[in-house]
Each structure stands twice: as C-alpha cells, then as structure tokens.
Amino acid sequence: MKKNKSILLFLLFLSLSVLAQDQKSNWQPASFQIVKAKYKTFKTTQYAHVFSGSKNNIVRLAPELEGLNGVQLPLEQYKKGTNAALKLTFKENVQLLIGTFQEKENKDYFQFSAADNAKLVLENGATVTGLPAVNVYAISYSKGTHTILPNAKGLFVVLGAVKSSQNLVARNAEFPDGKLWNPTFIVEGFSDEKPLFEIVGGETKPVIDEGFPGTEGIQGGFEGGRVVKVGDTYHMFPTERAGEIGVDYYYDRVKTKIGHWTSKDAINWKRESTIYQASGTYALTEDDNPMNDRRGAIWSYMPVFNKKANKWYGYYLAYTVHKEIQPNHSFGRIWRCESTVEGINGIGGPYKDMGIIMEPGLDSQPWEGRQGVASFFPYQVGEKWFGFYSGAYPFETWADYPKNSGKGWFVALAESNSLEGPWTRMNKGLEPIKSIHPVFVENPIVSQLPNGLYIAIFDGGPDGWGHHLPNMMGYSLSKDGVNWSEARYWPIETKVGKWWDIMRTPLCLIPEGNDVYTVIYNTIDLNKRFHPTGMVKLKLNRDVMEARLKELK
C-alpha cells in the first residue's frame, strides 16, 4: 500500500512538473497581416525595439512570448492619440497579446476596461527600458480583418498573436520595472536603422579559461588590456587577476599582473611573459597620501607603436588599494613605459618605466571620483594626439573626498603634441563626455575605419550587481576624434551561443581583410571565480559606414 502511494505521489509530482514546464514553453504563433498602415513587425525577443522611432527595447521577456511576431507602433503618435488605426487580418481565430504599462494614473499609457474582454495572462511579463513594468493580456479575435483597440488612448505594446486553441495559463513572471534602465542604448540589428557591424562568427566557448596552460596562479581570470596584431601574430596584454591564495575573490583585483600572450589564430593562446607585477600592498591611509604604496594594483595596459621613435610604448594604470573602502581601487595614475627593443618586433619588451603622465591633482574634477584616473588610451588625429582618460565613483563635490563617492563611469579627453606628453585635460576636465552614454563608458580603445571615421569600442556596463546597463560591448563614432556619437551595442549572443553571464571589456577591433574584424573580449561567468576570455568575428557594412559619415558632417 505504501509503495503504491509513493508511486502515485511521484506520478502526481511528474505531472505537475510537466504542466509547469509546458506553461513556460513558447506559445505557438498565429500569422497575421498588417492592413495598409506603414507599421512594421518585430520578432518578440530580448533587445527588440518595440516602438518605431524610439530606443525602448526589451530587456526581460517571459519565455512563453519568445519568438512571436509583434507590431512596432509609433511611440509619439500613440502617446498623443494621433496614430493611424492598426488593422490586422487573421487567417484563423486567434488570441492577440497586448502589453499594458503599470501606471494606471498616467494618461500616456493605455489601460483595459471591462468592456474590452481582455484576459490577464502574464503579470510583469516583460520589461521595456525606460517604461513601467508590463502586464500581458490576451484578446480573442475571429478569422478576418479587425481594427485593434480603435478607441485606445495612450501607449501599449502588441507582442504577438497565438492560436485560439493555445492554453494560456496565467502567472506572474515577476520581471522588474523598466524604469530601472535608461532607454538610451541602441542595439545593433534591433533598431530601425541598419547595423554597422554584423556578427558573422566566433567561438562558442572561452578561448582562455581556468586550467588552460599559462593560467597557473591566476585565480580571478582576466579583465581589460589590449590586443594588437604584428604580422601574423596576435599579442595580448591582459590584466591578470592573480590575487592571493586563501583570500576572498574580491581581492583578486589587487595583486595583479600584466601578462603577454601570443596566438596565430586568436583562439589558441600561449603565455610568453609577465610585463609588470603589482605589489598587492594595501594603503595605510584613506586619502591619496604618499605614505601609501601607489602600485598596489596594475591594470589596463595599452601598447601603442611610436613610428617616430621606432619602438613600442606602453600606457598602464597603477592604483592605490584599500582593504575596506569601496572601490578598493583608488587614485589611479597613468604610467608610460618604453620597450628596450627597437622596431615593430620589440613588442614583447622588456619595458622600462618613463614616468607618470596623468594623475589626480589640482586639475582633477570631482567627476573623476575616487577611482580616477581610471584608464588611458592615446590616438592620433592629424599632427595632434588625443587620449581618452576616465574616472569612476564620482564625488558630487570635493567636500565628499575621500570616501563619500557615488556611482558612474565616465570618460573625457586629454591632448598632447606627442605620445611622450605632457598631456593636458581638455576644457580643464570640467565635464565628461556624455554623448556616448550618460553614465557608463569604460576602457575605450580607438582605431579608424576604412573611410577615416574614428571608432571607439568600450565596455558598456553590466546588467547585474544592482546595475541596469546594456551588458554588451559598445562602440561610438567620431569624424574629428573629439566629438563622439551616441553608442550602439553588439548583441553577440544572438549569433554565438552565450556562455557568459556578464559581458565586459573588448580588447581590440582588428581588421582581417574583406571587411571582417576580430574582437577579443573579457567576460564573467557567475558560476566561477575565473573571468574567461572570448573571441568573435564582425563584418563591416560599408554602405552603413558611409551613411554614418554623412550623418556626422
């Protein structure tokens, strides 16, 4: 008897599990056609831009909705009530899925009434950047042509249509409010505009991961640095988060190394040497004090070949590190070094230090924060040199120094007549560049496209740890190297199987011929301490490149 009861309970559990799984599987789409009006459809998926003429995109989506076909409504017209009627033709009886925004008192957003006969099927079923949380309703329509919500006032989302026979089991998907995200990022391939780069390939697993040859003694993996190609060989100079045995993973960021790795294919890598090793010594005081060891952590090594001097220069970041104050990286200083071996093949060094070129001081501004100067990358425009420098954990005013910092990762420009310097903050560093993204641009690396446009690739910021950022690599364009465009972001996981949780820093944009480029990038897998490195291939669209140049004139 007990045995039979156990079997029954097991079968009941199995049935409930199958039912729950079925509820969360993709709903089957029903086809429809848009009648006359110039509305476009979109694939209902993460990153989809749900309105024409806007940047609002999906960052969270219930799996039931994945892969349906939605309709892009013109945002401003629907807000103002000046939109053309949306007419759809259905070849069969359907349930149309409409998303409404959870601000019932806000007249910008449409809300159902009892007369609409709408059934709530997904509470908090999607998150759209910059907009309130989305509830998803189903409305039944018979076969034929229908005007959709002809008397609706305010904004809503058409997420797709499913067959009338589809069993829509209501649940709360528990996705967050979209107002946590700033709706200022454009995802390549999902907006109204054509992408500058198409993702054409890449590795579906890390090219360097824990346990690979050369990673011995590197507990925390990799973050930042640069990759360059000399002849047929790739040279990578990553920050190795070596850490200390028995010390918490957060402190892998302290006792760091700059390694030199090489590869013939950007996939199989060999560690050649250590360029620099940080001391790992913690600060004695809370402020930027000469008593502290100012090379407790070393990061962000950027090799640049100086044709005039016929040798490689390196620019890198040295931090004071504090054991208790976040961020534990503080008061960054940019050092310049030179290879002791002349010529293009002297990239492996050894290198000798030539001194500090940029540091906190009287010309620093509060936005540079406790972490600034937090990175540096020089690039040439004509006879002039410019350099992106960054700050993080800003002070609102100098009265907040040294501990009371906020959040924000910013960049600005310095200028010089030579790579050696002196380097001067442009505009006295009064304001960071916010045209790229208002709150997060980290570790930009600059190169030029075939038509002369400057392109800066950078870390777009995590969607995690309380941050609500794109979680993608981004790029910005400039005609003159000074004024930079709004960022676009690369959704690598749409073409390459996603093996990471958090996308971090791109290390290069290397042209390989036929408009194909190699990008090496760092990531975080939340299931492991070691931060691995990946590789992806991009294809440049020259027509879009020329169109972007015209837009910037």
Coordinates of C-alpha atoms in Angstrom, one line a residue:
M1 CA 0.0 0.0 0.0
K2 CA 2.8 2.4 0.9
K3 CA 4.6 1.5 -2.3
N4 CA 1.5 2.3 -4.4
K5 CA 1.0 5.6 -2.6
S6 CA 4.6 6.6 -3.3
I7 CA 4.2 5.8 -6.9
L8 CA 1.0 7.9 -7.1
L9 CA 2.7 10.8 -5.4
F10 CA 5.6 10.5 -7.8
L11 CA 3.3 10.5 -10.8
L12 CA 1.5 13.5 -9.5
F13 CA 4.7 15.4 -9.0
L14 CA 5.8 14.4 -12.5
S15 CA 2.5 15.6 -14.0
L16 CA 2.8 18.9 -12.2
S17 CA 6.4 19.4 -13.3
V18 CA 5.4 18.7 -16.9
L19 CA 2.5 21.1 -16.6
A20 CA 4.7 23.8 -15.2
Q21 CA 7.3 23.3 -17.9
D22 CA 4.5 23.5 -20.6
Q23 CA 3.2 26.7 -19.1
K24 CA 6.6 28.3 -19.6
S25 CA 7.4 26.9 -23.0
N26 CA 7.0 29.1 -26.1
W27 CA 3.4 29.8 -27.2
Q28 CA 2.7 28.8 -30.8
P29 CA 2.3 31.9 -33.0
A30 CA -0.6 32.6 -35.3
S31 CA 0.0 34.5 -38.5
F32 CA -1.4 37.9 -39.4
Q33 CA -1.1 40.7 -41.9
I34 CA -1.0 44.4 -41.4
V35 CA -3.6 46.2 -43.5
K36 CA -2.4 49.4 -45.3
A37 CA -0.8 51.3 -42.4
K38 CA 3.0 51.5 -42.5
Y39 CA 3.5 49.6 -39.3
K40 CA 6.4 47.1 -39.1
T41 CA 6.6 43.8 -37.3
F42 CA 9.4 42.8 -35.0
K43 CA 10.5 39.4 -33.5
T44 CA 9.5 39.4 -29.9
T45 CA 12.8 38.6 -28.2
Q46 CA 15.3 40.2 -25.9
Y47 CA 16.7 43.5 -27.3
A48 CA 13.8 44.0 -29.7
H49 CA 12.9 47.7 -30.1
V50 CA 9.1 47.6 -29.6
F51 CA 8.2 51.1 -31.0
S52 CA 9.2 52.7 -34.2
G53 CA 11.2 55.9 -33.8
S54 CA 12.3 55.1 -30.3
K55 CA 15.1 53.4 -28.4
N56 CA 12.9 51.5 -25.9
N57 CA 13.8 47.8 -26.1
I58 CA 13.0 44.6 -24.3
V59 CA 15.5 43.5 -21.6
R60 CA 13.4 40.9 -19.8
L61 CA 10.8 38.6 -21.5
A62 CA 8.7 35.7 -20.4
P63 CA 9.8 32.6 -22.3
E64 CA 6.2 32.0 -23.5
L65 CA 6.5 35.1 -25.7
E66 CA 9.8 34.3 -27.2
G67 CA 9.8 34.2 -31.0
L68 CA 6.3 35.6 -31.5
N69 CA 5.8 38.4 -34.1
G70 CA 4.9 41.8 -32.6
V71 CA 3.9 45.1 -34.2
Q72 CA 6.1 48.2 -33.9
L73 CA 3.7 51.1 -33.0
P74 CA 4.8 54.7 -33.5
L75 CA 5.5 55.8 -29.9
E76 CA 4.8 59.5 -30.1
Q77 CA 1.6 59.1 -32.2
Y78 CA 0.2 56.7 -29.7
K79 CA 1.0 58.9 -26.8
K80 CA -0.7 61.9 -28.5
G81 CA -3.6 59.9 -29.9
T82 CA -2.7 60.9 -33.5
N83 CA -1.9 57.4 -34.7
A84 CA -3.4 55.7 -37.7
A85 CA -5.7 52.8 -37.0
L86 CA -4.0 49.5 -36.6
K87 CA -5.8 46.9 -38.8
L88 CA -4.8 43.2 -38.8
T89 CA -6.1 40.4 -40.9
F90 CA -6.1 36.9 -39.2
K91 CA -6.4 33.7 -41.2
E92 CA -7.8 31.9 -38.2
N93 CA -9.2 32.6 -34.8
V94 CA -6.5 34.0 -32.6
Q95 CA -5.6 35.4 -29.2
L96 CA -3.8 38.7 -29.6
L97 CA -1.3 39.5 -26.9
I98 CA -1.3 43.1 -25.7
G99 CA 1.1 44.6 -23.2
T100 CA 0.0 47.4 -20.9
F101 CA 2.2 49.5 -18.7
Q102 CA 1.5 49.5 -14.9
E103 CA 0.9 53.2 -14.3
K104 CA -2.9 53.4 -14.3
E105 CA -3.0 57.1 -13.4
N106 CA -0.6 58.1 -16.2
K107 CA -2.6 59.2 -19.4
D108 CA 0.4 58.3 -21.6
Y109 CA -0.4 54.6 -21.1
F110 CA -3.5 52.8 -22.2
Q111 CA -5.4 50.6 -19.7
F112 CA -8.1 48.0 -20.5
S113 CA -11.6 48.3 -19.3
A114 CA -14.1 45.5 -18.5
A115 CA -15.7 46.1 -21.9
D116 CA -12.5 45.1 -23.7
N117 CA -12.8 41.4 -22.6
A118 CA -9.1 41.2 -22.1
K119 CA -7.7 38.3 -20.0
L120 CA -4.6 38.9 -17.9
V121 CA -2.1 36.0 -18.8
L122 CA 1.3 37.4 -17.7
E123 CA 1.6 39.8 -14.8
N124 CA 5.0 41.5 -15.0
G125 CA 5.6 39.5 -18.2
A126 CA 8.1 41.8 -19.9
T127 CA 10.5 44.7 -19.1
V128 CA 10.9 47.5 -21.6
T129 CA 13.7 50.1 -21.0
G130 CA 12.5 53.4 -19.6
L131 CA 8.9 52.3 -19.2
P132 CA 6.8 50.8 -16.4
A133 CA 6.5 47.0 -15.9
V134 CA 4.4 45.3 -18.5
N135 CA 1.2 43.2 -17.9
V136 CA 0.3 41.0 -20.9
Y137 CA -3.4 40.4 -21.8
A138 CA -5.0 38.2 -24.4
I139 CA -7.9 39.4 -26.5
S140 CA -9.8 36.9 -28.8
Y141 CA -10.4 37.8 -32.4
S142 CA -12.1 35.7 -35.0
K143 CA -10.8 35.0 -38.5
G144 CA -10.9 38.1 -40.7
T145 CA -9.9 41.8 -40.6
H146 CA -10.2 43.8 -37.4
T147 CA -9.3 47.2 -36.2
I148 CA -7.2 46.7 -33.0
L149 CA -8.4 48.8 -30.0
P150 CA -9.9 51.6 -32.1
N151 CA -10.7 53.7 -29.1
A152 CA -7.5 53.2 -27.2
K153 CA -5.8 56.3 -25.8
G154 CA -2.2 56.0 -24.8
L155 CA 0.7 53.6 -25.3
F156 CA 0.6 49.8 -25.4
V157 CA 2.6 47.0 -26.9
V158 CA 1.5 44.4 -29.4
L159 CA 3.6 41.4 -28.6
G160 CA 2.2 38.8 -30.9
A161 CA -0.8 36.5 -31.8
V162 CA -1.3 32.9 -30.8
K163 CA -3.8 30.3 -32.0
S164 CA -7.2 30.4 -30.2
S165 CA -6.6 26.8 -29.1
Q166 CA -3.4 27.8 -27.2
N167 CA -3.9 27.2 -23.5
L168 CA -2.7 30.4 -21.8
V169 CA -2.1 29.7 -18.2
A170 CA -1.9 32.9 -16.2
R171 CA 1.1 33.5 -14.0
N172 CA 3.3 36.3 -12.5
A173 CA 6.7 36.3 -14.4
E174 CA 8.0 38.8 -11.8
F175 CA 10.1 40.9 -14.1
P176 CA 11.2 44.3 -12.8
D177 CA 10.1 47.8 -13.7
G178 CA 11.7 49.0 -17.0
K179 CA 12.3 52.4 -15.4
L180 CA 15.4 51.0 -13.7
W181 CA 17.0 51.0 -17.2
N182 CA 17.9 54.2 -19.0
P183 CA 16.4 53.9 -22.5
T184 CA 19.4 55.4 -24.2
F185 CA 21.1 52.4 -25.8
I186 CA 20.6 51.2 -29.4
V187 CA 21.2 47.5 -30.0
E188 CA 22.7 46.7 -33.5
G189 CA 20.2 44.9 -35.7
F190 CA 17.2 45.6 -33.5
S191 CA 16.5 49.3 -34.0
D192 CA 15.0 51.0 -37.1
E193 CA 18.5 51.6 -38.6
K194 CA 20.7 49.1 -40.3
P195 CA 23.7 47.7 -38.3
L196 CA 27.2 48.9 -39.0
F197 CA 28.6 45.5 -38.0
E198 CA 27.1 42.1 -38.4
I199 CA 28.1 39.2 -36.2
V200 CA 29.5 36.6 -38.5
G201 CA 31.1 34.0 -36.2
G202 CA 33.1 33.4 -33.1
E203 CA 33.9 30.8 -30.5
T204 CA 31.0 29.3 -28.5
K205 CA 33.3 28.8 -25.6
P206 CA 36.2 30.7 -24.0
V207 CA 39.5 30.9 -25.8
I208 CA 41.2 31.2 -22.4
D209 CA 39.6 29.7 -19.3
E210 CA 40.6 28.3 -15.9
G211 CA 43.1 25.5 -16.2
F212 CA 44.4 26.4 -19.6
P213 CA 48.2 26.4 -20.0
G214 CA 49.6 29.7 -18.7
T215 CA 46.7 30.4 -16.3
E216 CA 48.5 28.8 -13.3
G217 CA 48.4 31.2 -10.3
I218 CA 45.7 33.4 -11.9
Q219 CA 42.8 32.9 -9.6
G220 CA 40.4 35.6 -11.0
G221 CA 41.0 35.4 -14.7
F222 CA 41.3 38.4 -17.0
E223 CA 40.0 42.0 -17.3
G224 CA 41.0 44.8 -19.7
G225 CA 44.1 45.5 -21.7
R226 CA 44.7 45.4 -25.4
V227 CA 45.3 43.0 -28.3
V228 CA 47.4 44.1 -31.3
K229 CA 48.4 42.1 -34.4
V230 CA 52.0 42.2 -35.7
G231 CA 52.4 40.4 -38.9
D232 CA 50.6 37.1 -38.5
T233 CA 50.8 37.1 -34.7
Y234 CA 48.3 38.4 -32.1
H235 CA 49.8 39.9 -29.0
M236 CA 47.5 40.3 -25.9
F237 CA 48.4 42.2 -22.8
P238 CA 45.6 41.4 -20.3
T239 CA 45.2 42.3 -16.7
E240 CA 45.6 39.0 -14.9
R241 CA 43.6 39.0 -11.6
A242 CA 46.2 36.9 -9.8
G243 CA 45.0 37.5 -6.2
E244 CA 46.4 35.6 -3.3
I245 CA 45.7 32.0 -2.2
G246 CA 43.2 31.9 0.7
V247 CA 42.0 35.5 0.1
D248 CA 38.4 36.3 -1.0
Y249 CA 37.8 36.6 -4.7
Y250 CA 37.0 40.3 -4.5
Y251 CA 40.7 40.9 -3.8
D252 CA 41.8 39.1 -6.9
R253 CA 41.6 42.7 -8.2
V254 CA 44.6 43.7 -6.1
K255 CA 47.7 41.6 -6.6
T256 CA 47.5 41.8 -10.4
K257 CA 49.9 41.1 -13.3
I258 CA 50.2 42.4 -16.8
G259 CA 50.8 39.3 -19.0
H260 CA 52.0 39.0 -22.5
W261 CA 50.2 36.3 -24.6
T262 CA 50.5 35.4 -28.3
S263 CA 48.4 33.5 -30.8
K264 CA 48.4 32.8 -34.5
D265 CA 44.6 32.4 -34.8
A266 CA 43.2 34.4 -31.9
I267 CA 41.9 31.1 -30.4
N268 CA 44.9 29.2 -29.1
W269 CA 47.0 31.3 -26.8
K270 CA 50.4 31.0 -25.2
R271 CA 51.6 33.0 -22.3
E272 CA 55.0 34.5 -23.0
S273 CA 56.0 36.6 -20.0
T274 CA 55.0 39.0 -17.2
I275 CA 55.4 42.6 -18.2
Y276 CA 54.5 44.1 -14.8
Q277 CA 53.6 42.7 -11.3
A278 CA 51.7 44.8 -8.8
S279 CA 52.8 44.9 -5.2
G280 CA 49.4 44.0 -3.7
T281 CA 50.2 46.2 -0.7
Y282 CA 47.2 47.9 0.9
A283 CA 47.0 51.6 1.8
L284 CA 47.8 52.9 5.2
T285 CA 45.6 56.0 4.9
E286 CA 42.1 56.7 3.4
D287 CA 43.3 59.6 1.2
D288 CA 45.7 59.9 -1.7
N289 CA 48.8 60.0 0.5
P290 CA 52.5 59.4 -0.5
M291 CA 52.7 57.1 2.5
N292 CA 50.6 54.6 0.6
D293 CA 52.0 52.2 -2.0
R294 CA 50.6 53.6 -5.2
R295 CA 51.3 50.4 -7.2
G296 CA 49.1 48.1 -5.2
A297 CA 47.2 47.1 -8.3
I298 CA 48.3 47.4 -12.0
W299 CA 45.7 47.4 -14.8
S300 CA 44.7 48.3 -18.3
Y301 CA 48.0 48.0 -20.3
M302 CA 47.8 49.7 -23.7
P303 CA 50.6 49.1 -26.2
V304 CA 51.0 51.8 -28.9
F305 CA 53.7 51.7 -31.6
N306 CA 55.5 55.1 -31.9
K307 CA 56.7 55.3 -35.5
K308 CA 58.8 58.3 -34.9
A309 CA 60.7 56.7 -32.1
N310 CA 60.5 53.3 -33.8
K311 CA 59.5 51.5 -30.6
W312 CA 56.6 50.3 -28.6
Y313 CA 55.2 52.5 -25.8
G314 CA 53.0 51.1 -23.1
Y315 CA 50.5 53.1 -21.1
Y316 CA 49.2 51.5 -17.9
L317 CA 47.2 52.2 -14.7
A318 CA 48.6 51.9 -11.2
Y319 CA 46.2 52.1 -8.2
T320 CA 46.4 52.7 -4.5
V321 CA 44.3 49.9 -3.0
H322 CA 42.3 50.0 0.2
K323 CA 41.1 46.9 2.0
E324 CA 37.8 48.3 3.4
I325 CA 36.7 51.3 1.3
Q326 CA 34.9 50.6 -2.0
P327 CA 36.1 50.8 -4.6
N328 CA 39.3 49.1 -3.4
H329 CA 41.0 50.6 -6.4
S330 CA 41.6 54.3 -5.8
F331 CA 43.5 57.3 -7.0
G332 CA 44.7 55.9 -10.4
R333 CA 47.9 57.1 -12.0
I334 CA 48.9 56.5 -15.7
W335 CA 52.4 55.4 -16.3
R336 CA 54.3 55.4 -19.6
C337 CA 56.9 52.8 -20.5
E338 CA 59.1 52.0 -23.5
S339 CA 60.3 48.8 -25.0
T340 CA 64.0 48.4 -24.7
V341 CA 64.0 46.6 -28.0
E342 CA 63.6 48.9 -31.1
G343 CA 61.3 48.1 -34.0
I344 CA 57.9 46.7 -34.5
N345 CA 59.0 43.2 -33.3
G346 CA 60.1 44.7 -29.9
I347 CA 56.5 44.4 -28.7
G348 CA 57.4 41.8 -26.1
G349 CA 59.8 44.1 -24.3
P350 CA 61.3 44.2 -21.8
Y351 CA 59.9 47.6 -20.9
K352 CA 61.3 50.4 -18.8
D353 CA 59.2 53.0 -17.0
M354 CA 59.4 56.6 -18.2
G355 CA 57.3 58.2 -15.5
I356 CA 53.7 59.2 -14.7
I357 CA 51.8 61.2 -17.4
M358 CA 48.5 61.7 -15.7
E359 CA 47.3 61.6 -12.1
P360 CA 45.0 63.1 -9.5
G361 CA 45.9 66.7 -8.8
L362 CA 44.9 70.3 -8.9
D363 CA 43.4 70.0 -12.4
S364 CA 41.3 66.9 -11.5
Q365 CA 37.5 67.4 -11.3
P366 CA 35.0 65.8 -8.8
W367 CA 33.5 63.6 -11.6
E368 CA 36.8 61.7 -11.9
G369 CA 36.0 60.4 -8.4
R370 CA 37.8 58.1 -6.1
Q371 CA 39.0 55.8 -8.8
G372 CA 40.2 58.3 -11.4
V373 CA 42.4 58.4 -13.3
A374 CA 41.0 55.0 -14.2
S375 CA 42.2 54.3 -17.7
F376 CA 44.0 55.9 -20.6
F377 CA 44.2 55.3 -24.4
P378 CA 46.1 57.6 -26.8
Y379 CA 45.3 58.0 -30.5
Q380 CA 46.5 60.3 -33.3
V381 CA 44.4 62.9 -35.3
G382 CA 46.5 64.6 -37.9
E383 CA 49.5 66.0 -36.1
K384 CA 47.7 66.0 -32.7
W385 CA 47.4 63.3 -30.1
F386 CA 44.3 62.8 -28.0
G387 CA 43.7 60.4 -25.1
F388 CA 40.6 59.0 -23.5
Y389 CA 41.0 59.1 -19.8
S390 CA 38.4 58.0 -17.3
G391 CA 37.0 58.4 -13.8
A392 CA 34.7 56.4 -11.7
Y393 CA 32.9 56.6 -8.3
P394 CA 32.5 60.3 -8.7
F395 CA 32.3 62.9 -5.9
E396 CA 29.4 65.3 -6.1
T397 CA 31.7 68.0 -4.7
W398 CA 35.2 68.0 -3.2
A399 CA 33.6 68.0 0.2
D400 CA 32.8 64.3 -0.4
Y401 CA 36.6 63.5 -0.7
P402 CA 37.9 60.9 0.1
K403 CA 35.3 58.3 0.9
N404 CA 31.8 59.5 0.0
S405 CA 31.6 58.6 -3.6
G406 CA 28.7 57.9 -5.9
K407 CA 28.2 55.7 -9.0
G408 CA 29.2 56.5 -12.6
W409 CA 31.9 55.5 -15.0
F410 CA 32.9 58.4 -17.3
V411 CA 35.4 59.4 -19.9
A412 CA 36.9 62.7 -21.2
L413 CA 39.7 63.7 -23.5
A414 CA 43.3 64.9 -22.9
E415 CA 45.5 66.3 -25.6
S416 CA 49.2 66.4 -26.4
N417 CA 51.6 67.3 -29.2
S418 CA 53.4 63.9 -28.8
L419 CA 53.0 60.5 -27.3
E420 CA 55.5 61.4 -24.6
G421 CA 53.4 64.3 -23.4
P422 CA 52.8 66.5 -21.5
W423 CA 49.1 65.6 -21.5
T424 CA 46.5 68.2 -20.6
R425 CA 42.9 67.7 -19.7
M426 CA 40.8 69.3 -22.4
N427 CA 38.4 72.0 -21.2
K428 CA 40.2 71.7 -17.9
G429 CA 38.3 68.4 -17.5
L430 CA 35.2 70.2 -16.3
E431 CA 32.7 67.8 -17.9
P432 CA 33.0 64.2 -19.0
I433 CA 31.7 63.1 -22.5
K434 CA 28.1 62.0 -22.0
S435 CA 27.1 61.9 -25.7
I436 CA 28.2 58.3 -25.8
H437 CA 26.2 57.1 -22.8
P438 CA 25.1 59.2 -19.8
V439 CA 26.5 57.0 -17.0
F440 CA 28.8 54.2 -18.2
V441 CA 31.7 54.1 -20.7
E442 CA 34.7 52.1 -19.6
N443 CA 38.1 51.3 -21.2
P444 CA 37.6 52.8 -24.7
I445 CA 40.1 51.8 -27.4
V446 CA 40.2 53.9 -30.6
S447 CA 41.0 52.9 -34.2
Q448 CA 39.9 54.1 -37.7
L449 CA 37.5 52.6 -40.2
P450 CA 38.4 52.5 -43.9
N451 CA 36.6 55.8 -44.6
G452 CA 38.5 57.6 -41.9
L453 CA 35.8 57.5 -39.2
Y454 CA 37.3 57.1 -35.7
I455 CA 35.7 54.3 -33.7
A456 CA 35.9 53.8 -30.0
I457 CA 35.0 50.3 -28.7
F458 CA 34.3 50.0 -24.9
D459 CA 32.8 48.1 -22.1
G460 CA 29.1 49.0 -22.0
G461 CA 28.5 48.0 -18.3
P462 CA 26.9 45.1 -16.5
D463 CA 23.3 44.1 -16.1
G464 CA 23.8 42.8 -12.6
W465 CA 25.1 43.6 -9.1
G466 CA 22.4 46.3 -8.9
H467 CA 23.4 47.9 -12.2
H468 CA 20.9 48.2 -15.1
L469 CA 23.2 48.6 -18.1
P470 CA 23.4 47.2 -21.6
N471 CA 25.6 44.2 -20.6
M472 CA 27.1 44.4 -24.1
M473 CA 30.2 45.8 -25.8
G474 CA 29.6 49.1 -27.4
Y475 CA 31.1 51.5 -29.9
S476 CA 30.9 55.2 -30.7
L477 CA 31.9 57.0 -33.9
S478 CA 33.7 60.4 -34.5
K479 CA 34.6 62.3 -37.6
D480 CA 37.2 64.5 -35.9
G481 CA 38.3 62.4 -33.0
V482 CA 36.8 64.9 -30.5
N483 CA 33.1 64.8 -30.8
W484 CA 31.6 61.3 -30.3
S485 CA 28.3 59.8 -31.3
E486 CA 25.7 58.0 -29.3
A487 CA 26.7 54.4 -28.6
R488 CA 25.5 51.3 -30.4
Y489 CA 25.9 47.9 -28.8
W490 CA 26.7 44.4 -30.2
P491 CA 24.3 41.6 -29.1
I492 CA 26.9 38.9 -29.6
E493 CA 24.7 36.1 -28.0
T494 CA 22.2 36.4 -30.9
K495 CA 24.7 34.7 -33.2
V496 CA 27.2 33.0 -30.9
G497 CA 26.0 30.7 -28.1
K498 CA 26.1 32.6 -24.8
W499 CA 28.5 31.0 -22.4
W500 CA 28.9 34.1 -20.1
D501 CA 26.7 36.0 -17.7
I502 CA 28.2 39.5 -17.8
M503 CA 30.0 40.9 -20.9
R504 CA 33.0 43.1 -20.0
T505 CA 35.8 44.7 -21.9
P506 CA 36.7 44.5 -25.6
L507 CA 40.4 44.4 -26.2
C508 CA 40.6 45.1 -29.9
L509 CA 38.9 45.6 -33.3
I510 CA 41.5 44.1 -35.7
P511 CA 40.9 44.2 -39.5
E512 CA 41.4 40.9 -41.1
G513 CA 40.6 41.7 -44.7
N514 CA 37.3 41.6 -46.6
D515 CA 35.8 43.9 -44.0
V516 CA 36.0 41.2 -41.3
Y517 CA 37.2 42.2 -37.8
T518 CA 38.3 40.2 -34.8
V519 CA 37.3 41.2 -31.3
I520 CA 38.8 39.6 -28.2
Y521 CA 36.8 40.3 -25.1
N522 CA 36.6 39.6 -21.4
T523 CA 33.5 38.2 -19.6
I524 CA 32.3 37.0 -16.2
D525 CA 30.7 33.6 -15.6
L526 CA 28.9 33.9 -12.3
N527 CA 29.4 30.2 -11.6
K528 CA 33.1 30.5 -11.3
R529 CA 35.8 32.7 -9.9
F530 CA 37.9 32.8 -13.0
H531 CA 36.9 35.5 -15.6
P532 CA 37.4 34.0 -19.1
T533 CA 38.2 35.5 -22.5
G534 CA 36.3 35.1 -25.7
M535 CA 36.6 35.9 -29.4
V536 CA 34.0 37.0 -32.0
K537 CA 34.2 38.0 -35.7
L538 CA 32.3 41.0 -37.1
K539 CA 31.6 42.1 -40.7
L540 CA 31.6 45.8 -41.6
N541 CA 28.8 47.1 -43.7
R542 CA 30.4 49.8 -45.9
D543 CA 27.1 51.3 -47.1
V544 CA 26.2 52.0 -43.4
M545 CA 29.7 53.3 -42.7
E546 CA 29.3 55.9 -45.5
A547 CA 25.8 56.8 -44.3
R548 CA 27.1 57.3 -40.7
L549 CA 29.9 59.6 -42.0
K550 CA 27.4 61.8 -43.8
E551 CA 25.3 61.9 -40.6
L552 CA 28.3 63.2 -38.6
K553 CA 29.1 66.0 -41.1

